[in-house]
Structures are given as structure tokens and as C-alpha cells.
CSV table of C-alpha atoms in Angstrom, one decimal:
chain,number,residue,atom,x,y,z
A,1,MET,CA,-56.5,258.7,46.9
A,2,ARG,CA,-57.8,261.3,46.3
A,3,TYR,CA,-57.1,265.1,46.1
A,4,LEU,CA,-59.3,268.3,45.9
A,5,TYR,CA,-57.4,270.7,43.5
A,6,VAL,CA,-57.7,274.6,43.8
A,7,GLY,CA,-56.0,276.1,39.7
A,8,ALA,CA,-56.3,280.1,38.4
A,9,THR,CA,-57.8,280.6,35.6
A,10,ALA,CA,-55.0,281.9,33.1
A,11,GLU,CA,-56.1,285.5,33.3
A,12,LEU,CA,-55.9,285.8,36.8
A,13,ASP,CA,-53.7,288.9,37.6
A,14,ASP,CA,-50.6,288.7,40.2
A,15,GLY,CA,-49.7,290.4,43.0
A,16,VAL,CA,-52.7,290.0,45.2
A,17,ASP,CA,-55.3,288.0,43.6
A,18,ARG,CA,-52.6,285.7,43.7
A,19,ASP,CA,-52.2,286.2,47.1
A,20,ALA,CA,-56.0,285.3,47.4
A,21,LEU,CA,-55.7,281.5,45.9
A,22,ALA,CA,-53.0,281.1,48.2
A,23,ALA,CA,-55.1,280.9,51.4
A,24,VAL,CA,-57.5,279.7,49.6
A,25,ARG,CA,-55.4,276.8,49.3
A,26,ALA,CA,-54.2,277.0,53.6
A,27,ARG,CA,-58.2,276.8,53.5
A,28,MET,CA,-59.1,274.5,51.4
A,29,ALA,CA,-56.7,272.3,53.2
A,30,SER,CA,-57.1,272.9,56.8
A,31,ASP,CA,-60.9,273.3,57.0
A,32,PHE,CA,-61.5,270.0,54.4
A,33,GLU,CA,-58.2,268.5,55.6
A,34,ALA,CA,-57.2,266.7,52.4
A,35,GLU,CA,-54.3,267.2,50.2
A,36,ILE,CA,-54.6,270.1,48.7
A,37,ARG,CA,-53.1,269.6,44.6
A,38,GLU,CA,-52.6,272.9,41.9
A,39,ALA,CA,-54.5,272.5,38.4
A,40,PRO,CA,-52.7,274.2,35.5
A,41,LEU,CA,-57.0,276.3,34.2
A,42,PRO,CA,-57.3,277.7,30.4
A,43,GLY,CA,-57.8,281.3,30.3
A,44,ILE,CA,-62.3,281.9,29.8
A,45,ASP,CA,-62.8,284.5,28.0
A,46,PHE,CA,-64.0,282.5,25.7
A,47,ALA,CA,-67.6,282.0,28.6
A,48,TYR,CA,-67.3,286.2,27.9
A,49,ASP,CA,-70.4,287.9,27.2
A,50,ALA,CA,-70.2,290.9,25.5
A,51,VAL,CA,-74.0,292.7,26.5
A,52,ARG,CA,-73.1,291.4,30.2
A,53,ARG,CA,-68.8,292.7,29.8
A,54,GLN,CA,-69.5,289.7,32.2
A,55,TYR,CA,-68.7,285.3,31.8
A,56,GLY,CA,-71.1,283.2,31.7
A,57,SER,CA,-70.5,280.6,34.8
A,58,ILE,CA,-72.2,278.1,33.3
A,59,PRO,CA,-70.0,277.5,30.9
A,60,VAL,CA,-67.6,278.0,33.0
A,61,LEU,CA,-68.4,275.3,34.9
A,62,ASP,CA,-68.6,272.9,32.0
A,63,MET,CA,-65.1,273.5,30.7
A,64,LEU,CA,-63.8,272.8,34.5
A,65,THR,CA,-66.0,270.0,34.7
A,66,ARG,CA,-63.8,268.7,31.1
A,67,GLN,CA,-60.5,269.5,33.4
A,68,CYS,CA,-60.6,268.1,36.5
A,69,PRO,CA,-57.9,265.6,37.5
A,70,ALA,CA,-59.3,262.1,37.1
A,71,ASP,CA,-57.6,261.3,40.9
A,72,ALA,CA,-60.3,264.5,41.9
A,73,GLU,CA,-62.5,264.1,44.6
A,74,LYS,CA,-63.2,268.6,43.9
A,75,LEU,CA,-61.7,271.7,41.2
A,76,LEU,CA,-61.6,274.8,42.9
A,77,ALA,CA,-61.3,277.0,39.5
A,78,VAL,CA,-60.3,280.5,40.9
A,79,THR,CA,-60.5,283.6,38.6
A,80,SER,CA,-60.3,287.5,38.5
A,81,ARG,CA,-62.8,287.6,35.9
A,82,ASP,CA,-66.6,288.6,37.0
A,83,LEU,CA,-68.9,285.8,36.0
A,84,PHE,CA,-72.5,285.9,35.8
A,85,ILE,CA,-75.6,283.5,35.3
A,86,PRO,CA,-78.4,284.9,33.3
A,87,VAL,CA,-80.9,285.0,36.3
A,88,LEU,CA,-78.8,287.2,38.8
A,89,THR,CA,-77.4,290.4,38.0
A,90,PHE,CA,-73.9,289.2,39.2
A,91,VAL,CA,-72.0,285.4,41.4
A,92,TYR,CA,-69.9,285.6,43.5
A,93,GLY,CA,-69.0,282.0,42.8
A,94,HIS,CA,-71.0,278.8,41.5
A,95,ALA,CA,-70.7,275.6,42.2
A,96,GLN,CA,-72.5,272.0,41.8
A,97,LEU,CA,-74.9,270.9,44.9
A,98,ARG,CA,-72.7,267.6,45.2
A,99,GLY,CA,-70.7,267.9,42.2
A,100,ARG,CA,-66.9,268.4,41.8
A,101,VAL,CA,-66.7,271.1,40.3
A,102,ALA,CA,-66.7,275.3,41.0
A,103,VAL,CA,-65.9,277.8,40.3
A,104,VAL,CA,-65.3,281.5,43.1
A,105,SER,CA,-64.8,284.9,41.7
A,106,LEU,CA,-62.0,287.9,42.8
A,107,ALA,CA,-63.5,291.0,41.7
A,108,ARG,CA,-66.3,292.0,43.1
A,109,LEU,CA,-64.5,291.0,46.6
A,110,LYS,CA,-62.3,294.0,46.0
A,111,GLN,CA,-63.0,297.6,48.3
A,112,GLU,CA,-61.6,298.8,45.3
A,113,PHE,CA,-64.8,297.3,42.7
A,114,TYR,CA,-67.1,299.7,45.6
A,115,GLY,CA,-64.8,302.7,44.7
A,116,LEU,CA,-63.1,301.7,48.2
A,117,PRO,CA,-58.8,302.1,48.8
A,118,PRO,CA,-58.0,298.7,48.9
A,119,ASN,CA,-57.7,296.1,51.9
A,120,ARG,CA,-55.8,293.2,51.4
A,121,GLN,CA,-57.3,291.4,54.8
A,122,VAL,CA,-60.7,291.5,53.9
A,123,PHE,CA,-60.6,290.5,50.7
A,124,LEU,CA,-58.7,287.3,51.9
A,125,GLU,CA,-61.0,287.4,54.3
A,126,ARG,CA,-63.5,287.6,51.8
A,127,ALA,CA,-61.7,285.2,49.3
A,128,ALA,CA,-61.5,282.5,51.8
A,129,LYS,CA,-65.5,283.1,52.9
A,130,GLU,CA,-67.0,282.4,49.5
A,131,ALA,CA,-64.3,279.1,48.5
A,132,LEU,CA,-65.4,278.2,51.5
A,133,HIS,CA,-69.0,278.5,50.7
A,134,GLU,CA,-68.5,277.0,46.9
A,135,ALA,CA,-66.4,274.5,48.0
A,136,GLY,CA,-69.9,273.4,50.9
A,137,HIS,CA,-71.6,273.6,47.8
A,138,THR,CA,-70.1,270.5,45.9
A,139,PHE,CA,-70.1,267.8,48.9
A,140,GLY,CA,-74.3,268.8,49.7
A,141,LEU,CA,-73.6,271.4,51.8
A,142,VAL,CA,-77.5,273.8,51.2
A,143,HIS,CA,-77.8,277.6,52.1
A,144,CYS,CA,-77.9,277.5,55.2
A,145,ALA,CA,-80.2,280.0,57.8
A,146,ASP,CA,-77.2,281.1,60.2
A,147,ARG,CA,-76.1,284.7,58.9
A,148,THR,CA,-72.4,283.7,60.4
A,149,CYS,CA,-71.6,280.8,59.0
A,150,ALA,CA,-69.5,280.0,55.1
A,151,MET,CA,-72.9,278.1,54.6
A,152,ALA,CA,-74.4,281.2,54.3
A,153,LEU,CA,-76.7,283.7,51.2
A,154,ALA,CA,-74.7,285.7,50.1
A,155,THR,CA,-76.3,288.1,47.7
A,156,ASN,CA,-74.5,291.5,48.5
A,157,ILE,CA,-70.8,292.3,49.9
A,158,ARG,CA,-72.3,293.0,53.9
A,159,GLN,CA,-73.7,288.9,53.8
A,160,ILE,CA,-69.6,288.0,53.3
A,161,ASP,CA,-68.6,290.8,55.4
A,162,ALA,CA,-71.1,289.3,58.5
A,163,LYS,CA,-70.3,285.5,57.5
A,164,ARG,CA,-67.0,283.9,59.3
A,165,ALA,CA,-64.4,281.6,57.4
A,166,ALA,CA,-66.1,279.2,58.5
A,167,PHE,CA,-68.7,276.7,58.8
A,168,CYS,CA,-71.9,276.0,61.3
A,169,PRO,CA,-72.1,273.4,64.1
A,170,ALA,CA,-74.7,272.1,61.4
A,171,CYS,CA,-73.1,271.8,58.5
A,172,ALA,CA,-69.9,270.7,60.0
A,173,GLY,CA,-71.6,268.1,61.4
A,174,GLN,CA,-72.3,267.1,58.0
A,175,LEU,CA,-70.0,267.7,56.0
A,176,ASN,CA,-68.1,265.3,58.8
A,177,ARG,CA,-70.9,263.3,57.6
A,178,ARG,CA,-69.8,263.4,54.1
A,179,GLN,CA,-67.0,262.9,54.1
A,180,GLY,CA,-67.0,259.8,56.4
A,181,SER,CA,-69.6,258.4,54.5
A,182,LYS,CA,-66.6,258.0,52.1
A,183,GLY,CA,-64.3,257.0,54.3
A,184,GLN,CA,-62.0,260.0,54.6
């Protein structure tokens, strides 16, 4: 049997970030109907770019590929660090399309990032949506035209808020076919 691993990078904050990690694990178990295992992960300070004051998600994915347990079908990392790829100002997460690893950043999912008062429920919902989105990519799902689907592209926080923490029927069907073709 192969498992879905969800792990926190070493620098994940306590409190509400740990609550988000728990919410992500629960959502992954429910939506992917799989056993979730915890993956202890190192920190990502090695990926820090001093000019941008952010962390490169490409080196993080490379590290996750090396850290991915042998019995893992997929590994999703959750970090509190702000991520980027060279062609974009930031990313909420990054995944290998049809690959084994993905990472979600909690940094821009918090209301406080936008100068607003904390809202735990909104934060946890955003974390679940982004975890589904990045995990969906690892199963081969691409961006969806349905703006309410978890697989819809989100380049700003309003677009994340407009999504549901669920796949649309078309994406759910693709996911079921892909998981079913592996004998799961």
C-alpha cells in the first residue's frame, strides 16, 4: 500500500499554523480517501533569496523529492515561509504535475498578511483549498475553468476565497479515474 504523506517544514509556527496542518491532513484523508501519514521535514532556509526576501519553491520541491518516503504515493509539505518562482512575484504553493511532491505556503493565506485582523476559520479554509489544489496537480489535474473548483487558478487571495474546498464534478471524475487506474 502507498500512502499520502503530509508534513510540516521545520520552521512551521505553533498555534494556528499547526491547526492548518491538521485541517490539511483531515481534508486530504477525506478527499483522496487515503491513509495520511506524517512526514518529518527539514527547514527550507537553504531556499532563501535575500534579494526577494522569499523562499524559492523550486529548490524546495527538489529537497522534497529527496525526502519523499519510499512508500509515499504523494508528499505534501506545509510551510509558513513565503514562496516564489522566478517568473512570479509569489506562489501560494507549487507542485510537480503528475509528480510525487508539492508544497503549500501559509504565509499569504492569513488575513494578517493583508493588514486585516486574524480570522482562524478563513485561514483554515484557505489552507484546505490550496492543499487540494496542489495535491490535485500531483495527480495530473490542471487548472480548471470553473472558478469555484479547487483546481481553479488563483493569483490573488480573492480568487482563493471564491473557490470551494472541493473539486468540481469534472475534476473529481478525472481524479477518480486516475486513482482507479492505479488499483486504488
